[in-house]
Tab-separated table of C-alpha atoms in Angstrom:
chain	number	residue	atom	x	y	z
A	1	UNK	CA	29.667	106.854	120.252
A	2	UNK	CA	25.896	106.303	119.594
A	3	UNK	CA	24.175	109.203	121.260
A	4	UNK	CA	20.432	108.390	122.393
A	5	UNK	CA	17.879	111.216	122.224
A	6	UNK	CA	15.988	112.237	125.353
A	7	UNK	CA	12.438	111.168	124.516
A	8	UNK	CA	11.271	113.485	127.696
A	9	UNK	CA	12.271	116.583	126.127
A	10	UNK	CA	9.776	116.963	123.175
A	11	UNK	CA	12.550	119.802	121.208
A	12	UNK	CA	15.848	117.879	121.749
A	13	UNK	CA	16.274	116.706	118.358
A	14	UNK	CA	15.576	120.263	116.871
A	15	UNK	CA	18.287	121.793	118.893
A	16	UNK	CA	20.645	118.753	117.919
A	17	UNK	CA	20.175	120.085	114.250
A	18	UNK	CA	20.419	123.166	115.084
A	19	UNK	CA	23.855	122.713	116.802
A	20	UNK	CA	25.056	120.629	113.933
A	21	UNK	CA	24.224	123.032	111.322
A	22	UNK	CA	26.204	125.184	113.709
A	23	UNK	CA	29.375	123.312	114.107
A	24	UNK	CA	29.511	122.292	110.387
A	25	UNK	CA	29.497	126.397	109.967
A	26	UNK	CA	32.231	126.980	112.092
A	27	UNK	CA	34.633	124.314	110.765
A	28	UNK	CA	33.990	125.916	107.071
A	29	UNK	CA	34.802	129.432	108.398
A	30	UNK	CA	37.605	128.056	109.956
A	31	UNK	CA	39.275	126.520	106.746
A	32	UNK	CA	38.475	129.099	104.318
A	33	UNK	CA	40.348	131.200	106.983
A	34	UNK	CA	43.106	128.873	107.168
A	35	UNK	CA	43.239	128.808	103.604
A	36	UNK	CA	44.038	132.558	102.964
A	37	UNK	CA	45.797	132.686	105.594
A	38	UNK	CA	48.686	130.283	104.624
A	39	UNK	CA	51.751	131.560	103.294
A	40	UNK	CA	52.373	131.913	99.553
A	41	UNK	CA	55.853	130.486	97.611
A	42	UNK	CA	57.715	133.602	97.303
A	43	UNK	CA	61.250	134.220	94.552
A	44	UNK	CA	63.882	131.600	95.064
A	45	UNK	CA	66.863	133.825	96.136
A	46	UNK	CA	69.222	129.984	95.464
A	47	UNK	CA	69.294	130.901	91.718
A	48	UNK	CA	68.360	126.998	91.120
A	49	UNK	CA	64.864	126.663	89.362
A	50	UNK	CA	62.478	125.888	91.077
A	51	UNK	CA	61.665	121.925	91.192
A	52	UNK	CA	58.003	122.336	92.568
A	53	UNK	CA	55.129	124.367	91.874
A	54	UNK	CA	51.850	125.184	93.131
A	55	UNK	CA	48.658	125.413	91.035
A	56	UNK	CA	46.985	128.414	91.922
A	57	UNK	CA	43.232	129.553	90.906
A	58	UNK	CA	42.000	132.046	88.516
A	59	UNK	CA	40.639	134.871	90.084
A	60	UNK	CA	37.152	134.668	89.031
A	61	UNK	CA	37.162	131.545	87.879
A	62	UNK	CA	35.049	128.635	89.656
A	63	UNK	CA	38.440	127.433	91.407
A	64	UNK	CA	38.955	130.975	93.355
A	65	UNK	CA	38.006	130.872	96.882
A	66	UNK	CA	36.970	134.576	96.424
A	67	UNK	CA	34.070	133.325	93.827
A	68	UNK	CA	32.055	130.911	95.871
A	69	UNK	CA	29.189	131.275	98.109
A	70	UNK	CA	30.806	130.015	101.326
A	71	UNK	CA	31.633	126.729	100.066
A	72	UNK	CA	35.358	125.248	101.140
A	73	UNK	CA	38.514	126.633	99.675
A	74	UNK	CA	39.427	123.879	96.348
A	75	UNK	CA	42.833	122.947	97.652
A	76	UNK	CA	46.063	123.463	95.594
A	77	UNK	CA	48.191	121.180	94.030
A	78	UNK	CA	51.313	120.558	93.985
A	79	UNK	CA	53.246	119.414	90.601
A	80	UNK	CA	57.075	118.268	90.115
A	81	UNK	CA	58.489	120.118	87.399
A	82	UNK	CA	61.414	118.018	85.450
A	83	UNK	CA	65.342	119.048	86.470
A	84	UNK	CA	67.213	120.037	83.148
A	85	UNK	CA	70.350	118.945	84.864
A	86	UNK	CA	68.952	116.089	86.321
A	87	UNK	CA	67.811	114.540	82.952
A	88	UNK	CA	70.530	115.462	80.809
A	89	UNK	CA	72.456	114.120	83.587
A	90	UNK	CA	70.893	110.560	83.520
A	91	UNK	CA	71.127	110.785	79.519
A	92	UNK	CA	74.911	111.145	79.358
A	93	UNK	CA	77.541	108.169	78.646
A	94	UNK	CA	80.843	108.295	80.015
A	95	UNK	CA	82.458	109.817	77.031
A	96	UNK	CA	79.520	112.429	76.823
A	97	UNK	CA	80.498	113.772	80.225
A	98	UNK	CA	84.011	113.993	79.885
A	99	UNK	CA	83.551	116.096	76.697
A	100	UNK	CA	81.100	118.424	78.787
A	101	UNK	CA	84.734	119.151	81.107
A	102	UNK	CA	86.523	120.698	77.555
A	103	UNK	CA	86.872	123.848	76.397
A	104	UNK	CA	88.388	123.753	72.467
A	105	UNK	CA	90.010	126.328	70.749
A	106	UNK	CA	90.462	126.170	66.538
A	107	UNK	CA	92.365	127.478	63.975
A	108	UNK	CA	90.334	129.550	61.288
A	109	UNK	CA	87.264	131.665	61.051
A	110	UNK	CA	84.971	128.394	60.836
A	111	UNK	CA	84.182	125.087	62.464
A	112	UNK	CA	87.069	123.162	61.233
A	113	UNK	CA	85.775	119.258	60.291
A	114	UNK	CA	87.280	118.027	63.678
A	115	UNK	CA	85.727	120.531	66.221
A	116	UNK	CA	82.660	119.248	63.981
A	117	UNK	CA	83.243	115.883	64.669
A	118	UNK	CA	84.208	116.436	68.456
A	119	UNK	CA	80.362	118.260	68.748
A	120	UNK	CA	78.701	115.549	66.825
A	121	UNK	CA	80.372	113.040	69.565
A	122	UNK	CA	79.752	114.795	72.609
A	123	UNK	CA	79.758	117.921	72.289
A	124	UNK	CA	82.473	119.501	74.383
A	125	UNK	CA	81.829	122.146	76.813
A	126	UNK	CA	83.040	125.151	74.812
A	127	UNK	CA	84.983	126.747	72.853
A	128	UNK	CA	87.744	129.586	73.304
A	129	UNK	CA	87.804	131.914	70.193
A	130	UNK	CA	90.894	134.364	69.583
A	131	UNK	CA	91.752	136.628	67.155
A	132	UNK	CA	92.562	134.175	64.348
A	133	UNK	CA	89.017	132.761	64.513
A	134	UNK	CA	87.444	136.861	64.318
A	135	UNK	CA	86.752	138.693	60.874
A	136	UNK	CA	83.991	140.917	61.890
A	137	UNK	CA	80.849	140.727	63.685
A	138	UNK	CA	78.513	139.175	61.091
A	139	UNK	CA	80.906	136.232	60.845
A	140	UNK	CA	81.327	135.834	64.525
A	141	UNK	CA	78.030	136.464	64.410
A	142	UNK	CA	77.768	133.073	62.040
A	143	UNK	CA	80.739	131.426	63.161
A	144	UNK	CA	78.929	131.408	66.967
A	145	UNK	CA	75.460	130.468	65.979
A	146	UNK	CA	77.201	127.815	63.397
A	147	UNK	CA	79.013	125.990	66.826
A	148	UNK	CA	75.461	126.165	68.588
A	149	UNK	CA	73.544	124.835	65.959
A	150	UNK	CA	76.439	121.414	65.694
A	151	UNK	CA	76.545	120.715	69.038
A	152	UNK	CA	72.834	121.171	69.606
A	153	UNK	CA	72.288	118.414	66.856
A	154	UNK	CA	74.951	116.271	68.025
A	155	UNK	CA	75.659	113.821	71.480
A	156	UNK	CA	73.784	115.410	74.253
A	157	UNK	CA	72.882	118.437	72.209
A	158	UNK	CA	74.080	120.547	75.460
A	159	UNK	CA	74.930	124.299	74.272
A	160	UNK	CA	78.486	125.672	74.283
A	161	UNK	CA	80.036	128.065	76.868
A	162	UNK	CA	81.580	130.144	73.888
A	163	UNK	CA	84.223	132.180	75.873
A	164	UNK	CA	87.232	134.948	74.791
A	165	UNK	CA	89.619	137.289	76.771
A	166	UNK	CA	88.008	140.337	76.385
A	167	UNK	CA	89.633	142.334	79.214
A	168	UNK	CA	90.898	145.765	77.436
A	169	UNK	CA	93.646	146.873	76.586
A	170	UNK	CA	96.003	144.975	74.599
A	171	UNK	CA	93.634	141.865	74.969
A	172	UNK	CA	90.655	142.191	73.382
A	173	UNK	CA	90.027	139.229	70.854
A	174	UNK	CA	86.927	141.107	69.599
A	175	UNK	CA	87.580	144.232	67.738
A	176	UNK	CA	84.189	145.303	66.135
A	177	UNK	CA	80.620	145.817	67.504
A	178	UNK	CA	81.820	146.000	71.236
A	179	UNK	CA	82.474	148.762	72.781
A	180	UNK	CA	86.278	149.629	72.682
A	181	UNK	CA	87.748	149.206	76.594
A	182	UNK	CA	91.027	150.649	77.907
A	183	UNK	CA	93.477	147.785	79.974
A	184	UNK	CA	93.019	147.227	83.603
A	185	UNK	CA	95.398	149.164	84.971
A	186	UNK	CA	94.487	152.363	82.798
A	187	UNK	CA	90.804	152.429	83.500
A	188	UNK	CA	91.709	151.966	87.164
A	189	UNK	CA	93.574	155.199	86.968
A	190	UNK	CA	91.403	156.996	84.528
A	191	UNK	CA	87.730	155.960	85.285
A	192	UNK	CA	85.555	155.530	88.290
A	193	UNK	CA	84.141	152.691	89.766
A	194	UNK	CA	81.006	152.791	88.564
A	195	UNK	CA	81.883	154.077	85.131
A	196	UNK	CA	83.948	150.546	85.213
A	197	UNK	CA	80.839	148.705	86.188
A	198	UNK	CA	78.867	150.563	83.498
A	199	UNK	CA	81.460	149.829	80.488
A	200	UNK	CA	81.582	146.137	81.543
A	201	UNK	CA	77.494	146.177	81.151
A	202	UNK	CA	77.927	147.306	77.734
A	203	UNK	CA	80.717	145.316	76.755
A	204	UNK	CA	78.500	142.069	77.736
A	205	UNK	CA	75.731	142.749	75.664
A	206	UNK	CA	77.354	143.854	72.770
A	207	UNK	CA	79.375	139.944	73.091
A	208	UNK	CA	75.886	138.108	73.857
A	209	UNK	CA	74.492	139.913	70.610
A	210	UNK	CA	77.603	138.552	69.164
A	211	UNK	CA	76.721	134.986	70.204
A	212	UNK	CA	79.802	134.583	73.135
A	213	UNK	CA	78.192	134.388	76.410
A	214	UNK	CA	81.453	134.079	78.508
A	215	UNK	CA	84.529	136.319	79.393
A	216	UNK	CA	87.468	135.119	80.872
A	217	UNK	CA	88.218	138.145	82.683
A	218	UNK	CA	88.464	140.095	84.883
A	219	UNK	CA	92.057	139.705	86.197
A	220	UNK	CA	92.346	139.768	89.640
A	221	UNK	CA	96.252	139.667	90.068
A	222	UNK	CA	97.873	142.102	92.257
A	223	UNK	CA	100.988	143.277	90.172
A	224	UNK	CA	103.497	145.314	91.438
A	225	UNK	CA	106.791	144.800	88.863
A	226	UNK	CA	106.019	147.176	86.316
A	227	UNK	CA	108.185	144.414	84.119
A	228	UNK	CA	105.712	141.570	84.687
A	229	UNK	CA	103.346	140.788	81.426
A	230	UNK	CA	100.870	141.451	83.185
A	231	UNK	CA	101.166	144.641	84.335
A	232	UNK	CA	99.244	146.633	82.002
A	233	UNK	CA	96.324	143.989	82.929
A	234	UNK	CA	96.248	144.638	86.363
A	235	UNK	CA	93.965	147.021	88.325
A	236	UNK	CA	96.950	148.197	90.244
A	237	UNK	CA	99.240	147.022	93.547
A	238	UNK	CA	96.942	147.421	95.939
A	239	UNK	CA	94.395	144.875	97.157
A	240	UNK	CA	91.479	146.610	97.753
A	241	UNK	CA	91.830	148.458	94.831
A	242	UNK	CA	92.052	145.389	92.354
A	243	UNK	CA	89.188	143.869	94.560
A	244	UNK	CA	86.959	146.716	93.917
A	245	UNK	CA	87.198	147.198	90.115
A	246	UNK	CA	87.280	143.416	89.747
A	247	UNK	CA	83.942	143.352	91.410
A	248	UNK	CA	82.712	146.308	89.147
A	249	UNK	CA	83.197	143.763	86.425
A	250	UNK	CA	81.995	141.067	87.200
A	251	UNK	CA	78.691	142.740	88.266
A	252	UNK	CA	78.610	144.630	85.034
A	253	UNK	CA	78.600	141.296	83.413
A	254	UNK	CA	76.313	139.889	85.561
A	255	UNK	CA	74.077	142.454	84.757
A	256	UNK	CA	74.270	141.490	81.059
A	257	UNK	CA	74.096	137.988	81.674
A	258	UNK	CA	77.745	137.650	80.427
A	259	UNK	CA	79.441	134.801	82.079
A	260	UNK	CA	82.463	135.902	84.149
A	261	UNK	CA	85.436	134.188	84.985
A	262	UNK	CA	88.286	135.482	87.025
A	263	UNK	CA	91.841	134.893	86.704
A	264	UNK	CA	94.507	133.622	87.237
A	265	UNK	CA	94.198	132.081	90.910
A	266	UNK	CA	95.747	132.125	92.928
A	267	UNK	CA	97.626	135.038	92.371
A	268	UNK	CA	100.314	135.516	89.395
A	269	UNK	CA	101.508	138.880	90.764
A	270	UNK	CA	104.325	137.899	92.278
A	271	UNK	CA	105.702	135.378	90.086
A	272	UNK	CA	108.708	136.087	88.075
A	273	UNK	CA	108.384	135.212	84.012
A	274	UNK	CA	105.121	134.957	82.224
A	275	UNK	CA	103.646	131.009	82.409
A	276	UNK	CA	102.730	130.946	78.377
A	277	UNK	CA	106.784	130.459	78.127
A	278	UNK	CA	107.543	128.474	80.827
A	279	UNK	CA	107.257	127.489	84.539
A	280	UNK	CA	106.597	130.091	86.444
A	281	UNK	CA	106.668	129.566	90.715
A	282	UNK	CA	105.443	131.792	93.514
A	283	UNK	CA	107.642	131.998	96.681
A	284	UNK	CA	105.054	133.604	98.740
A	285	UNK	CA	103.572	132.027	101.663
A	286	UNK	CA	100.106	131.910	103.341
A	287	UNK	CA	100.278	134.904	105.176
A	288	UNK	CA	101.576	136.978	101.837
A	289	UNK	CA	98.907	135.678	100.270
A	290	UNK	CA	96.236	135.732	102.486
A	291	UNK	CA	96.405	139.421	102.251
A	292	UNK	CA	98.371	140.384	99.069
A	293	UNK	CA	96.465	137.581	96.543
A	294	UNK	CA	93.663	136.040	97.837
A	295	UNK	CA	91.287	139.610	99.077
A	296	UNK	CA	90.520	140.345	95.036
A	297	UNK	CA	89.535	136.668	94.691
A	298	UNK	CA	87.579	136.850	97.820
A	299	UNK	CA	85.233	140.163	96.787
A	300	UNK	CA	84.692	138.168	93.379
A	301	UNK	CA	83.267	135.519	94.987
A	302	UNK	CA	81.267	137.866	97.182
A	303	UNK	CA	79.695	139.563	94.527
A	304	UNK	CA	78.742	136.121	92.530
A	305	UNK	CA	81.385	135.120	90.038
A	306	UNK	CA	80.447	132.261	88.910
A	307	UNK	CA	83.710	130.885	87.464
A	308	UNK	CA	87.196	131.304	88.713
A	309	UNK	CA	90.520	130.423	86.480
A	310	UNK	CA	93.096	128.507	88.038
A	311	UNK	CA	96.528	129.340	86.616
A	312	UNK	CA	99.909	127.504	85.979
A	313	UNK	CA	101.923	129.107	88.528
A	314	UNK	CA	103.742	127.044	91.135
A	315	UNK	CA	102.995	128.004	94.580
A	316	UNK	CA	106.358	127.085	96.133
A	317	UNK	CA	106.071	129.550	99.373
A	318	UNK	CA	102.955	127.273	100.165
A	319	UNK	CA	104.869	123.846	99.831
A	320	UNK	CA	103.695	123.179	96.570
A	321	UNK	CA	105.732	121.762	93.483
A	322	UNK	CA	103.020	121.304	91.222
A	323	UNK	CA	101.382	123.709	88.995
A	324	UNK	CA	98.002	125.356	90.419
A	325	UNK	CA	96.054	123.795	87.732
A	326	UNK	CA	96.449	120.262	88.627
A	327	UNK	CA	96.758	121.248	92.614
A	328	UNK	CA	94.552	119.493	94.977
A	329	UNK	CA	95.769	121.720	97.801
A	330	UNK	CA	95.258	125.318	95.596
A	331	UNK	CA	91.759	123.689	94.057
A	332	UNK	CA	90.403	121.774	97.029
A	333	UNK	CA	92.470	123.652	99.672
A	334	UNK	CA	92.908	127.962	99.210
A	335	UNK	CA	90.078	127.836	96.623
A	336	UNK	CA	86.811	125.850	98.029
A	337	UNK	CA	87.887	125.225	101.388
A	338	UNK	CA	89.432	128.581	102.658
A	339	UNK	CA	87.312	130.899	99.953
A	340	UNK	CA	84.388	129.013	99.730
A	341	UNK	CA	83.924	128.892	95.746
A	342	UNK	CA	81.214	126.756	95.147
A	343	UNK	CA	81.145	127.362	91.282
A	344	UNK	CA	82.814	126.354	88.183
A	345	UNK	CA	86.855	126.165	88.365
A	346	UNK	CA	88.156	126.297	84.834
A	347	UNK	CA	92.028	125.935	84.155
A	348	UNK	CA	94.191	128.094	81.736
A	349	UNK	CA	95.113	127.050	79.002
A	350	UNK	CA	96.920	123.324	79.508
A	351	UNK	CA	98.692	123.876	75.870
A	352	UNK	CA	100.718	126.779	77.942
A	353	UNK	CA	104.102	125.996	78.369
A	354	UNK	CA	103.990	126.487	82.035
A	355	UNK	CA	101.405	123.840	82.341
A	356	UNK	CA	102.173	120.267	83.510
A	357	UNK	CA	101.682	118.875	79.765
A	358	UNK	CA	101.456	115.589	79.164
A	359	UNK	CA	98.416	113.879	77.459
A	360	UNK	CA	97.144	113.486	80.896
A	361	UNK	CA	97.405	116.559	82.089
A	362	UNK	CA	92.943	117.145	81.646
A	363	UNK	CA	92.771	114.469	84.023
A	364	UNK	CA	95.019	115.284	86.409
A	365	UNK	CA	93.736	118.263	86.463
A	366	UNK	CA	89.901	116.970	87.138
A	367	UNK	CA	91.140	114.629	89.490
A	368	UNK	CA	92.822	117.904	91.481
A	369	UNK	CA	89.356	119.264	91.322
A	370	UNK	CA	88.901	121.829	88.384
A	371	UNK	CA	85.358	121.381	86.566
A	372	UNK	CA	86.680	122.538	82.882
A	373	UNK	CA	90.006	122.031	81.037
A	374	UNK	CA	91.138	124.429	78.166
A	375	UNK	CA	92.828	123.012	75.741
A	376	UNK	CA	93.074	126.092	73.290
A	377	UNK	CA	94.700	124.954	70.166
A	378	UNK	CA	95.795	121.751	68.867
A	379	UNK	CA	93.186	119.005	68.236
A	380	UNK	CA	95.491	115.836	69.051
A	381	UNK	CA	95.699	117.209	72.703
A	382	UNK	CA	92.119	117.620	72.646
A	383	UNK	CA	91.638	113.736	71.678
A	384	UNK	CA	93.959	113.385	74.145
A	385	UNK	CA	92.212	115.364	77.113
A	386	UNK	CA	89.148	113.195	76.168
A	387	UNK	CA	90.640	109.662	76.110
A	388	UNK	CA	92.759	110.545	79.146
A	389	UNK	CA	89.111	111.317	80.809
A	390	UNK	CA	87.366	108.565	79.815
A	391	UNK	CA	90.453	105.800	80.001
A	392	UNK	CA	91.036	107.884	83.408
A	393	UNK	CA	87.241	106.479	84.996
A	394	UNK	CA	87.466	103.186	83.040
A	395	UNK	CA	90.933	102.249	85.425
A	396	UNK	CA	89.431	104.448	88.286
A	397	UNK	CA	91.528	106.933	88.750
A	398	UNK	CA	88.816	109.420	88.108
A	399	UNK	CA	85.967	108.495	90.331
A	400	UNK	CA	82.635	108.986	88.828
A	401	UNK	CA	81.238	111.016	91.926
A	402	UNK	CA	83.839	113.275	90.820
A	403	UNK	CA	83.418	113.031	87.255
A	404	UNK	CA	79.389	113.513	88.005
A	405	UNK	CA	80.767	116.645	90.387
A	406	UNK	CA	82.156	118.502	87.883
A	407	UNK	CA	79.491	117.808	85.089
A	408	UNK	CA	76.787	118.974	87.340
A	409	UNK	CA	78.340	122.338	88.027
A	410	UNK	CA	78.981	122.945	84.260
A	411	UNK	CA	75.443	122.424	83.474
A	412	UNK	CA	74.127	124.474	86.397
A	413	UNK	CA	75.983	127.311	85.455
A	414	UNK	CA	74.368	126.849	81.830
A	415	UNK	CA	71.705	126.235	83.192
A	416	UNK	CA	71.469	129.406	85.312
A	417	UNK	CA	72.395	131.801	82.143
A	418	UNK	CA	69.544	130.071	80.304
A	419	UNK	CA	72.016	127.991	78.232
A	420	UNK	CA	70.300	124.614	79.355
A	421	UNK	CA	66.301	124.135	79.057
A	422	UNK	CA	64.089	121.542	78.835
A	423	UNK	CA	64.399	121.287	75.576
A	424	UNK	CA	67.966	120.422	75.493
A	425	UNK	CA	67.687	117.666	77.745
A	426	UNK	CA	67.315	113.811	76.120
């Protein structure tokens, strides 16, 4: 609106500059105010990087509010910072991504020429080391670096999870340079809590000096049968007890930046024979389980565990006839649905002779729902896992939502112990 001046009052248009000057004052007040005011970013608490971030101004510089002489507040900026996950993602094949889902175990104390070949292709997603592959810690020390170093150069270039059993006791694949650690159900009896907690610190970053950044332990089995194998590697027979020192470990390890993953879900304690011989089967139904099984899986997921082992028992008591590993109603059912595990689910090893076998057995097993297949020892079953993958999408059995599912939450968990940057990504 076109405002006409009052030509009979001689100082109008002195006041209407006046009152300008006034207004334009105010509004600049106003949005230096609003500026300082606002609310900074604070920490993600999600443990996902951040995919956004905001440019802020040197204090001092000629971009800090604090510096100028009442001019306006230079606005931020906001700038989108590349997903790792996202990109390596988009960069992967088919074959690529189905080799992220495997977990390879070797004979020998190096990189055979097929694991070699297997990294060059995709790489796989780890590899399991035992004793046979362990001389002492300079050449697991090389051994480790040595698997890095192929499957950074090869496929995707995606790092390994390089995982062992390094629970105590009687299993302990690593021998030297890690602090020595009594079984499960001894250091339940002899040390505290905390002591637990603090051993299981140690223990993870005398293994991520070593070049392994993931433990399959703890185990979370409730065992009463002082004849079962795994007795010994049990925190005891009582729930709460095995929840609590479970949960000791895992946050030991977490406090390393060890990679946990607990085992064997959902519960091996009450099956009779030991699943590395044979079939093993569980007549114990919800209820039993609900409270006798499941409460030491529950506290690990409550304190963070970021991988959970599925194992080969059969769950008869809960209708099933099927091993765990390749269960839809354990994987999808008792484990995301009813615990509300959100992270990786790795299988035992599929080479056990309680597992389903077959040279399908990987994809059944991805198509049940698990993220990661172990396939520990022989290198035909391992081309096998792969193909049955790959052939498994191709005839779609194996949708590729699923496929892409179980990728993604590989390389987020690599991603989260600083296994997967920028760098790696295509």
């Amino acid at each position: 609106m076109e405002v006409t001046p009052n030509r009979e009052c001689p100082g109008w248009p002195g006041r209407v500059r006046a009152v300008t000057l006034l207004l334009v004052a105010s509004a600049l007040v106003a949005g230096v105010a609003a500026s300082c005011a606002a609310p900074q970013p604070g920490p993600r608490s999600d443990a996902q990087p951040a995919t956004t971030s905001e440019v802020q101004p040197v204090p001092g510089s000629d971009s800090d509010p604090a510096s100028t002489d009442g001019d306006a507040a230079v606005p931020t900026t906001t700038t989108t910072l590349p997903d790792p996950v996202a990109l390596t993602l988009a960069g992967m094949d088919t074959r690529r991504k189905a080799a992220q889902l495997l977990v390879a175990g070797f004979a020998g104390t190096a990189a055979p020429p097929e694991l070699l070949e297997l990294l060059r292709e995709g790489p796989v997603g780890g590899a399991i080391l035992f004793e046979r592959n362990i001389r002492d810690p300079e050449q697991l020390a090389a051994l480790t670096a040595a698997l890095q170093a192929a499957a950074a150069a090869g496929g995707s270039g995606v790092p390994l999870l390089v995982a062992v059993d390094q629970e105590g006791g009687s299993v302990r694949r690593v021998r030297e340079g890690v602090p020595a650690a009594p079984g499960a159900r001894v250091a339940a009896q002899t040390m505290t809590i905390a002591a637990v907690e603090d051993l299981a610190w140690r223990v993870g970053g005398a293994l991520l000096r070593l070049g392994v950044n993931t433990n399959l332990a703890p185990v979370a089995d409730v065992v009463e049968d002082p004849a079962s194998f795994l007795y010994g590697r049990s925190y005891g027979s009582d729930p709460e007890t095995v929840g609590s020192y479970v949960a000791a470990v895992i946050e030991g390890q977490e406090r390393a930046r060890l990679i946990s993953a607990v085992k064997h879900f959902p519960g091996h304690g009450s099956a009779v024979g030991d699943s590395h011989l044979g079939t093993v089967a569980s007549p114990d139904d919800l209820d039993r389980f609900m409270t006798w099984h499941l409460p030491p899986f529950r506290e690990a997921i409550r304190v963070g565990v970021p991988m959970v082992m599925v194992s080969h028992v059969v769950a008869t008591g809960l209708g099933e006839s099927i091993p765990s590993s390749v269960s839809p109603g354990v994987i999808g059912g008792l484990l995301r649905a009813t615990l509300g595990f959100g992270g990786v689910v790795i299988t035992d090893d599929v080479e056990m002779a309680g597992s389903l076998g077959g040279d399908t057995v990987a994809l059944d097993a991805v198509v049940a729902g698990a993220d990661m297949v172990i396939v520990g020892h022989d290198y035909a079953a391992q081309r096998a896992a792969l193909e049955s993958l790959v052939t498994g999408v191709e005839q779609g059995r194996l949708s590729t939502a699923r496929l892409d599912e179980a990728v993604t939450r590989v390389l987020r968990l690599k991603q989260a112990y600083g296994l997967l940057t920028l760098a790696a990504a295509p």
